Tab-separated table of C-alpha atoms in Angstrom:
chain	number	residue	atom	x	y	z
T	383	UNK	CA	77.407	32.226	57.617
T	384	UNK	CA	78.277	31.359	54.223
T	385	UNK	CA	80.334	33.791	52.213
T	386	UNK	CA	79.103	32.202	48.825
T	387	UNK	CA	77.024	35.617	48.015
T	388	UNK	CA	77.375	36.953	44.566
T	389	UNK	CA	77.397	40.224	42.884
T	390	UNK	CA	74.519	39.527	41.051
T	391	UNK	CA	72.464	38.894	44.446
T	392	UNK	CA	73.755	42.130	45.709
T	393	UNK	CA	72.531	44.240	42.755
T	394	UNK	CA	69.146	42.444	43.083
T	395	UNK	CA	68.882	43.207	46.665
T	396	UNK	CA	69.550	46.914	46.330
T	397	UNK	CA	66.840	46.948	43.373
T	398	UNK	CA	64.090	45.386	45.583
T	399	UNK	CA	65.327	47.605	48.244
T	400	UNK	CA	64.947	50.871	45.859
T	401	UNK	CA	61.922	49.818	44.324
T	402	UNK	CA	59.816	48.297	47.125
T	403	UNK	CA	58.569	45.964	44.653
T	404	UNK	CA	59.647	42.738	43.249
T	405	UNK	CA	57.987	42.955	39.716
T	406	UNK	CA	59.706	46.529	39.132
T	407	UNK	CA	62.799	45.390	40.508
T	408	UNK	CA	62.882	42.326	38.374
T	409	UNK	CA	61.984	44.676	35.339
T	410	UNK	CA	64.883	46.985	36.399
T	411	UNK	CA	67.395	44.258	36.386
T	412	UNK	CA	65.952	42.850	33.031
T	413	UNK	CA	65.149	39.258	34.649
T	414	UNK	CA	61.845	37.326	35.320
T	415	UNK	CA	60.221	38.050	38.517
T	416	UNK	CA	60.595	34.232	39.874
T	417	UNK	CA	64.363	34.134	38.943
T	418	UNK	CA	64.726	37.600	41.112
T	419	UNK	CA	62.672	36.199	43.875
T	420	UNK	CA	64.679	32.911	43.899
T	421	UNK	CA	68.078	34.619	44.177
T	422	UNK	CA	66.911	36.918	47.008
T	423	UNK	CA	65.521	33.697	48.945
T	424	UNK	CA	69.091	32.424	48.406
T	425	UNK	CA	70.650	35.582	49.920
T	426	UNK	CA	68.623	35.297	52.860
T	427	UNK	CA	69.835	31.678	53.228
T	428	UNK	CA	73.305	32.942	53.130
T	429	UNK	CA	72.805	35.459	55.588
T	430	UNK	CA	70.795	33.643	57.889
T	431	UNK	CA	67.673	36.173	58.011
T	432	UNK	CA	64.605	37.662	55.983
T	433	UNK	CA	65.626	40.695	54.383
T	434	UNK	CA	62.328	41.743	53.177
T	435	UNK	CA	58.659	42.014	54.847
T	436	UNK	CA	56.519	40.660	52.096
T	437	UNK	CA	52.860	41.313	51.902
T	438	UNK	CA	50.441	41.462	49.039
T	439	UNK	CA	50.321	45.208	49.083
T	440	UNK	CA	54.070	46.128	49.733
T	441	UNK	CA	57.434	45.105	50.295
T	442	UNK	CA	59.888	46.590	52.926
T	443	UNK	CA	63.396	45.779	53.961
T	444	UNK	CA	64.051	44.501	57.380
T	445	UNK	CA	66.429	46.080	59.539
T	446	UNK	CA	68.979	43.342	58.434
T	447	UNK	CA	67.911	44.053	54.731
T	448	UNK	CA	68.530	47.926	55.011
T	449	UNK	CA	71.780	47.233	56.554
T	450	UNK	CA	72.590	45.024	53.811
T	451	UNK	CA	71.578	47.085	50.878
T	452	UNK	CA	73.333	50.108	52.421
T	453	UNK	CA	76.474	48.015	52.201
T	454	UNK	CA	75.822	46.495	48.944
T	455	UNK	CA	75.390	49.918	47.360
T	456	UNK	CA	78.828	50.911	48.694
T	457	UNK	CA	80.228	47.517	47.259
T	458	UNK	CA	78.668	48.077	43.997
T	459	UNK	CA	79.575	51.786	43.763
T	460	UNK	CA	83.222	50.569	44.168
T	461	UNK	CA	82.993	47.638	41.747
T	462	UNK	CA	81.829	49.872	39.250
T	463	UNK	CA	84.587	52.593	39.777
T	464	UNK	CA	87.358	49.697	39.452
T	465	UNK	CA	85.635	48.607	36.210
T	466	UNK	CA	85.764	52.340	34.950
T	467	UNK	CA	89.212	52.208	35.988
T	468	UNK	CA	90.398	49.503	34.525
T	469	UNK	CA	88.442	49.655	31.208
T	470	UNK	CA	89.942	50.460	27.676
T	471	UNK	CA	90.147	54.400	28.372
T	472	UNK	CA	87.050	55.093	26.131
T	473	UNK	CA	85.075	57.793	27.599
T	474	UNK	CA	81.188	57.001	28.562
T	475	UNK	CA	81.585	53.232	28.141
T	476	UNK	CA	80.185	50.615	30.544
T	477	UNK	CA	77.369	50.813	33.161
T	478	UNK	CA	76.365	54.198	33.695
T	479	UNK	CA	73.252	55.154	36.565
T	480	UNK	CA	71.397	58.117	35.603
T	481	UNK	CA	68.439	59.353	37.543
T	482	UNK	CA	65.511	61.573	36.191
T	483	UNK	CA	62.790	63.383	37.610
T	484	UNK	CA	59.168	62.138	36.577
T	485	UNK	CA	58.330	65.650	34.989
T	486	UNK	CA	61.274	65.408	32.763
T	487	UNK	CA	62.292	61.961	31.810
T	488	UNK	CA	59.334	61.023	29.579
T	489	UNK	CA	59.779	64.217	27.344
T	490	UNK	CA	63.506	64.842	27.384
T	491	UNK	CA	64.960	61.449	27.052
T	492	UNK	CA	63.312	60.007	23.935
T	493	UNK	CA	64.994	63.280	22.273
T	494	UNK	CA	68.594	62.636	23.537
T	495	UNK	CA	68.990	58.902	24.013
T	496	UNK	CA	69.218	57.776	20.448
T	497	UNK	CA	72.093	60.337	19.612
T	498	UNK	CA	73.796	59.307	23.078
T	499	UNK	CA	73.600	55.836	21.761
T	500	UNK	CA	75.266	56.607	18.569
T	501	UNK	CA	77.963	58.636	19.843
T	502	UNK	CA	78.927	56.466	22.678
T	503	UNK	CA	77.872	52.683	21.724
T	504	UNK	CA	79.620	50.947	24.521
T	505	UNK	CA	77.519	53.001	27.147
T	506	UNK	CA	75.100	50.634	28.992
T	507	UNK	CA	72.695	53.272	30.361
T	508	UNK	CA	70.914	52.470	33.716
T	509	UNK	CA	67.820	55.157	34.010
T	510	UNK	CA	66.075	55.580	37.475
T	511	UNK	CA	62.956	57.942	37.477
T	512	UNK	CA	62.276	59.159	40.932
T	513	UNK	CA	61.282	62.197	42.671
T	514	UNK	CA	64.063	64.860	43.720
T	515	UNK	CA	64.337	63.902	47.212
T	516	UNK	CA	65.087	60.329	46.555
T	517	UNK	CA	67.175	61.069	43.453
T	518	UNK	CA	69.364	63.495	45.839
T	519	UNK	CA	69.596	60.592	48.492
T	520	UNK	CA	70.760	57.923	45.778
T	521	UNK	CA	73.387	60.400	44.556
T	522	UNK	CA	74.727	60.805	47.946
T	523	UNK	CA	74.884	57.058	48.447
T	524	UNK	CA	76.623	56.338	45.536
T	525	UNK	CA	73.627	54.675	43.801
T	526	UNK	CA	73.764	56.979	40.910
T	527	UNK	CA	76.463	58.648	38.899
T	528	UNK	CA	74.221	61.803	37.900
T	529	UNK	CA	70.715	62.879	37.699
T	530	UNK	CA	68.904	65.373	35.309
T	531	UNK	CA	66.818	67.412	37.662
T	532	UNK	CA	65.450	70.972	38.322
T	533	UNK	CA	68.118	73.300	40.134
T	534	UNK	CA	68.869	73.767	42.738
T	535	UNK	CA	69.226	70.423	44.154
T	536	UNK	CA	69.779	71.842	47.769
T	537	UNK	CA	72.594	69.740	48.890
T	538	UNK	CA	76.054	71.309	49.490
T	539	UNK	CA	77.943	67.855	48.870
T	540	UNK	CA	76.399	67.965	45.228
T	541	UNK	CA	77.860	69.540	41.979
T	542	UNK	CA	75.455	71.223	39.614
T	543	UNK	CA	75.732	72.082	35.715
T	544	UNK	CA	72.967	74.120	34.578
T	545	UNK	CA	71.697	72.880	31.033
T	546	UNK	CA	68.651	74.736	30.070
T	547	UNK	CA	65.609	76.810	31.165
T	548	UNK	CA	62.332	75.278	30.431
T	549	UNK	CA	59.434	77.779	30.451
T	550	UNK	CA	55.902	76.902	31.656
T	551	UNK	CA	52.679	77.114	29.713
T	552	UNK	CA	49.205	77.541	30.834
T	553	UNK	CA	46.902	74.506	29.951
T	554	UNK	CA	43.151	75.474	30.008
T	555	UNK	CA	40.032	73.494	28.656
T	556	UNK	CA	38.584	74.535	25.393
T	557	UNK	CA	36.066	76.912	25.738
T	558	UNK	CA	37.696	78.465	28.885
T	559	UNK	CA	37.913	82.333	28.815
T	560	UNK	CA	41.569	81.967	29.146
T	561	UNK	CA	41.891	79.730	26.273
T	562	UNK	CA	41.076	82.213	23.709
T	563	UNK	CA	43.738	84.699	25.125
T	564	UNK	CA	47.159	85.121	23.235
T	565	UNK	CA	48.995	85.785	26.206
T	566	UNK	CA	48.285	85.034	30.145
T	567	UNK	CA	49.202	87.410	32.895
T	568	UNK	CA	49.386	86.278	36.592
T	569	UNK	CA	46.422	88.191	37.412
T	570	UNK	CA	44.415	86.277	34.990
T	571	UNK	CA	44.474	83.268	37.318
T	572	UNK	CA	42.652	85.077	40.044
T	573	UNK	CA	39.818	82.954	41.403
T	574	UNK	CA	40.813	79.862	39.025
T	575	UNK	CA	41.170	76.472	40.208
T	576	UNK	CA	44.810	75.355	39.654
T	577	UNK	CA	45.339	71.884	39.753
T	578	UNK	CA	48.624	70.431	40.895
T	579	UNK	CA	50.785	67.351	41.431
T	580	UNK	CA	50.769	65.815	44.721
T	581	UNK	CA	53.266	66.779	47.423
T	582	UNK	CA	56.955	65.622	46.636
T	583	UNK	CA	57.199	66.727	43.020
T	584	UNK	CA	59.161	69.527	42.955
T	585	UNK	CA	57.152	70.643	39.904
T	586	UNK	CA	54.201	71.213	42.240
T	587	UNK	CA	56.324	73.972	44.240
T	588	UNK	CA	57.503	75.317	41.052
T	589	UNK	CA	53.904	75.958	39.901
T	590	UNK	CA	52.788	77.400	43.284
T	591	UNK	CA	55.483	79.883	43.064
T	592	UNK	CA	55.125	80.885	39.284
T	593	UNK	CA	51.402	81.642	40.108
T	594	UNK	CA	51.842	83.574	43.434
T	595	UNK	CA	48.493	83.925	45.190
T	596	UNK	CA	46.630	84.176	42.184
T	597	UNK	CA	45.388	80.700	41.434
T	598	UNK	CA	43.116	78.727	43.716
T	599	UNK	CA	45.214	75.433	44.281
T	600	UNK	CA	42.556	72.544	44.480
T	601	UNK	CA	45.251	70.543	46.887
T	602	UNK	CA	42.394	69.203	49.261
T	603	UNK	CA	40.163	67.734	46.361
T	604	UNK	CA	42.844	66.459	43.821
T	605	UNK	CA	46.503	65.793	43.303
T	606	UNK	CA	47.701	64.138	40.606
T	607	UNK	CA	50.862	61.519	40.336
T	608	UNK	CA	51.685	62.560	36.537
T	609	UNK	CA	51.506	65.595	34.299
T	610	UNK	CA	49.604	63.112	32.105
T	611	UNK	CA	46.720	62.998	34.416
T	612	UNK	CA	46.572	66.726	35.082
T	613	UNK	CA	46.281	67.190	31.246
T	614	UNK	CA	43.315	64.448	31.491
T	615	UNK	CA	41.751	66.763	34.046
T	616	UNK	CA	42.019	69.905	32.302
T	617	UNK	CA	40.466	68.443	29.203
T	618	UNK	CA	37.589	67.229	31.186
T	619	UNK	CA	36.959	70.972	32.345
T	620	UNK	CA	38.066	70.394	36.032
T	621	UNK	CA	40.392	73.472	36.144
T	622	UNK	CA	43.582	74.903	34.958
T	623	UNK	CA	47.280	73.702	35.306
T	624	UNK	CA	50.782	74.524	34.184
T	625	UNK	CA	52.947	72.491	32.022
T	626	UNK	CA	56.667	72.392	31.461
T	627	UNK	CA	57.336	73.171	27.766
T	628	UNK	CA	58.504	69.655	26.875
T	629	UNK	CA	55.469	68.028	28.065
T	630	UNK	CA	53.345	70.793	26.464
T	631	UNK	CA	55.013	69.774	23.024
T	632	UNK	CA	52.560	66.772	22.935
T	633	UNK	CA	49.118	68.189	21.916
T	634	UNK	CA	45.933	66.644	23.448
T	635	UNK	CA	42.229	67.283	22.232
T	636	UNK	CA	40.208	69.569	24.601
T	637	UNK	CA	43.394	71.235	25.974
T	638	UNK	CA	44.681	74.516	24.872
T	639	UNK	CA	47.900	75.859	25.805
T	640	UNK	CA	48.797	79.603	26.142
T	641	UNK	CA	52.280	81.302	26.958
T	642	UNK	CA	52.582	83.502	29.817
T	643	UNK	CA	53.394	87.289	29.504
T	644	UNK	CA	57.346	88.228	29.739
T	645	UNK	CA	59.159	87.064	31.993
T	646	UNK	CA	57.258	83.816	31.710
T	647	UNK	CA	57.851	81.421	34.464
T	648	UNK	CA	60.183	78.867	33.877
T	649	UNK	CA	62.629	76.261	35.539
T	650	UNK	CA	66.183	75.354	35.126
T	651	UNK	CA	67.158	72.090	34.386
T	652	UNK	CA	70.623	70.748	35.332
T	653	UNK	CA	72.887	67.654	35.677
T	654	UNK	CA	73.657	66.758	39.214
T	655	UNK	CA	76.658	64.528	40.643
T	656	UNK	CA	78.750	64.135	43.884
T	657	UNK	CA	81.724	66.825	43.943
T	658	UNK	CA	83.794	63.660	44.678
T	659	UNK	CA	82.411	61.674	41.881
T	660	UNK	CA	85.205	59.459	40.106
T	661	UNK	CA	83.361	59.805	36.770
T	662	UNK	CA	83.294	63.765	36.811
T	663	UNK	CA	85.016	63.936	33.152
T	664	UNK	CA	82.502	61.365	31.747
T	665	UNK	CA	79.710	63.411	33.547
T	666	UNK	CA	80.757	66.329	31.875
T	667	UNK	CA	80.689	64.658	28.435
T	668	UNK	CA	77.212	63.377	29.098
T	669	UNK	CA	76.320	67.422	29.901
T	670	UNK	CA	77.770	68.633	26.587
T	671	UNK	CA	75.562	66.001	24.721
T	672	UNK	CA	72.590	67.230	26.343
T	673	UNK	CA	73.356	71.123	25.828
T	674	UNK	CA	73.984	70.264	22.213
T	675	UNK	CA	70.789	68.342	21.617
T	676	UNK	CA	68.325	70.641	23.440
T	677	UNK	CA	65.060	70.000	21.956
T	678	UNK	CA	62.603	72.820	20.718
T	679	UNK	CA	60.780	74.844	23.405
T	680	UNK	CA	63.689	75.329	25.941
T	681	UNK	CA	66.512	77.777	26.180
T	682	UNK	CA	70.190	77.229	26.902
T	683	UNK	CA	71.236	78.250	30.214
T	684	UNK	CA	73.633	81.293	30.429
T	685	UNK	CA	77.105	80.062	29.734
T	686	UNK	CA	75.971	76.780	28.354
T	687	UNK	CA	76.950	76.807	24.543
C-alpha cells in the first residue's frame, strides 16, 4: 500500500463520511464536488479498496471506509491540537469546529457570529448543524471542539456550561380561538392538534413535555423536519405548535404567537465539550462571548453574567 495519502484527503474522507453526501461534503470543505470526488478516488487507489458505496440516492461508508474515517478523525484532531499548541498564543484563533442543533442555529448564530468575528479575527470557524445525538457522538470522537445544544446532553464524558433559558411560545393560526387570548395555559391545549418535529429532534420531546397530556400530537399524520415547516403548517390552519423564543422572533403572516402563563415552558441552552478537551480555555471564552451577546427573548441562565 502506498503511504502518499494527504491530510487534505483525510479531511475530505471525514466530510463525506459525516455528510453521507458528496455535494454537502464539498460545500462544507469549500471545494467543488468533482474535485472532492477526485481526491476520494485517489485515496481509494492508495488504500486499495472502495471507501464508499455510491448510488443515486445515497452514499454509505464501506467497512474499510468507516474504519479509515474513524482513524482519520483521531489523526485530524491531534493535528488541530498540535497547531493550537504551536500557535502564537492568540486565543480563539485557527480552526475551530462548532456544532449546533437545527432548532437553534439559524436563529442564534446570525446574532452572535458578527461580534465573534470582530473580537477574534484569526478564528476560522467550521459549523456543523445536526441533531443532538449526532453532535454528542461527534464530540466524543473529537470531531467537534464544542456544540451549542439543549441541556442536559446526557453524556458523563462531556462538560456542560449553561448559557440561557429560552421560553416557548404557542403558534396558532389567525382566527383560532387561542389566537385571541393574551396568555395560554396548558389546559387551553386540551383536544387541540399539536404539530411536532420528527423523531430525533430534542425539541420534539421538549414540546411534548411542556404540553403534558393536554395536546393531541399529530405524530402519525405529520412530522416536520424544521421549525419553518411547522410555521407554514400552522399558517395553513392544520394545527398548533410550540416555537422557541428565538425562532418566534421571525414574524409570519397567518400565524399568531402567544405567551404561556408563568411558569412558562422553556429549554436551557448551553455550550458542551469533552471534559478532557485541550481547548477548554478557548471554549470558555466562546461561552463568555455568547453570554455577553444574548439576543432579545432569552434569559441568562442562573449564575451566567
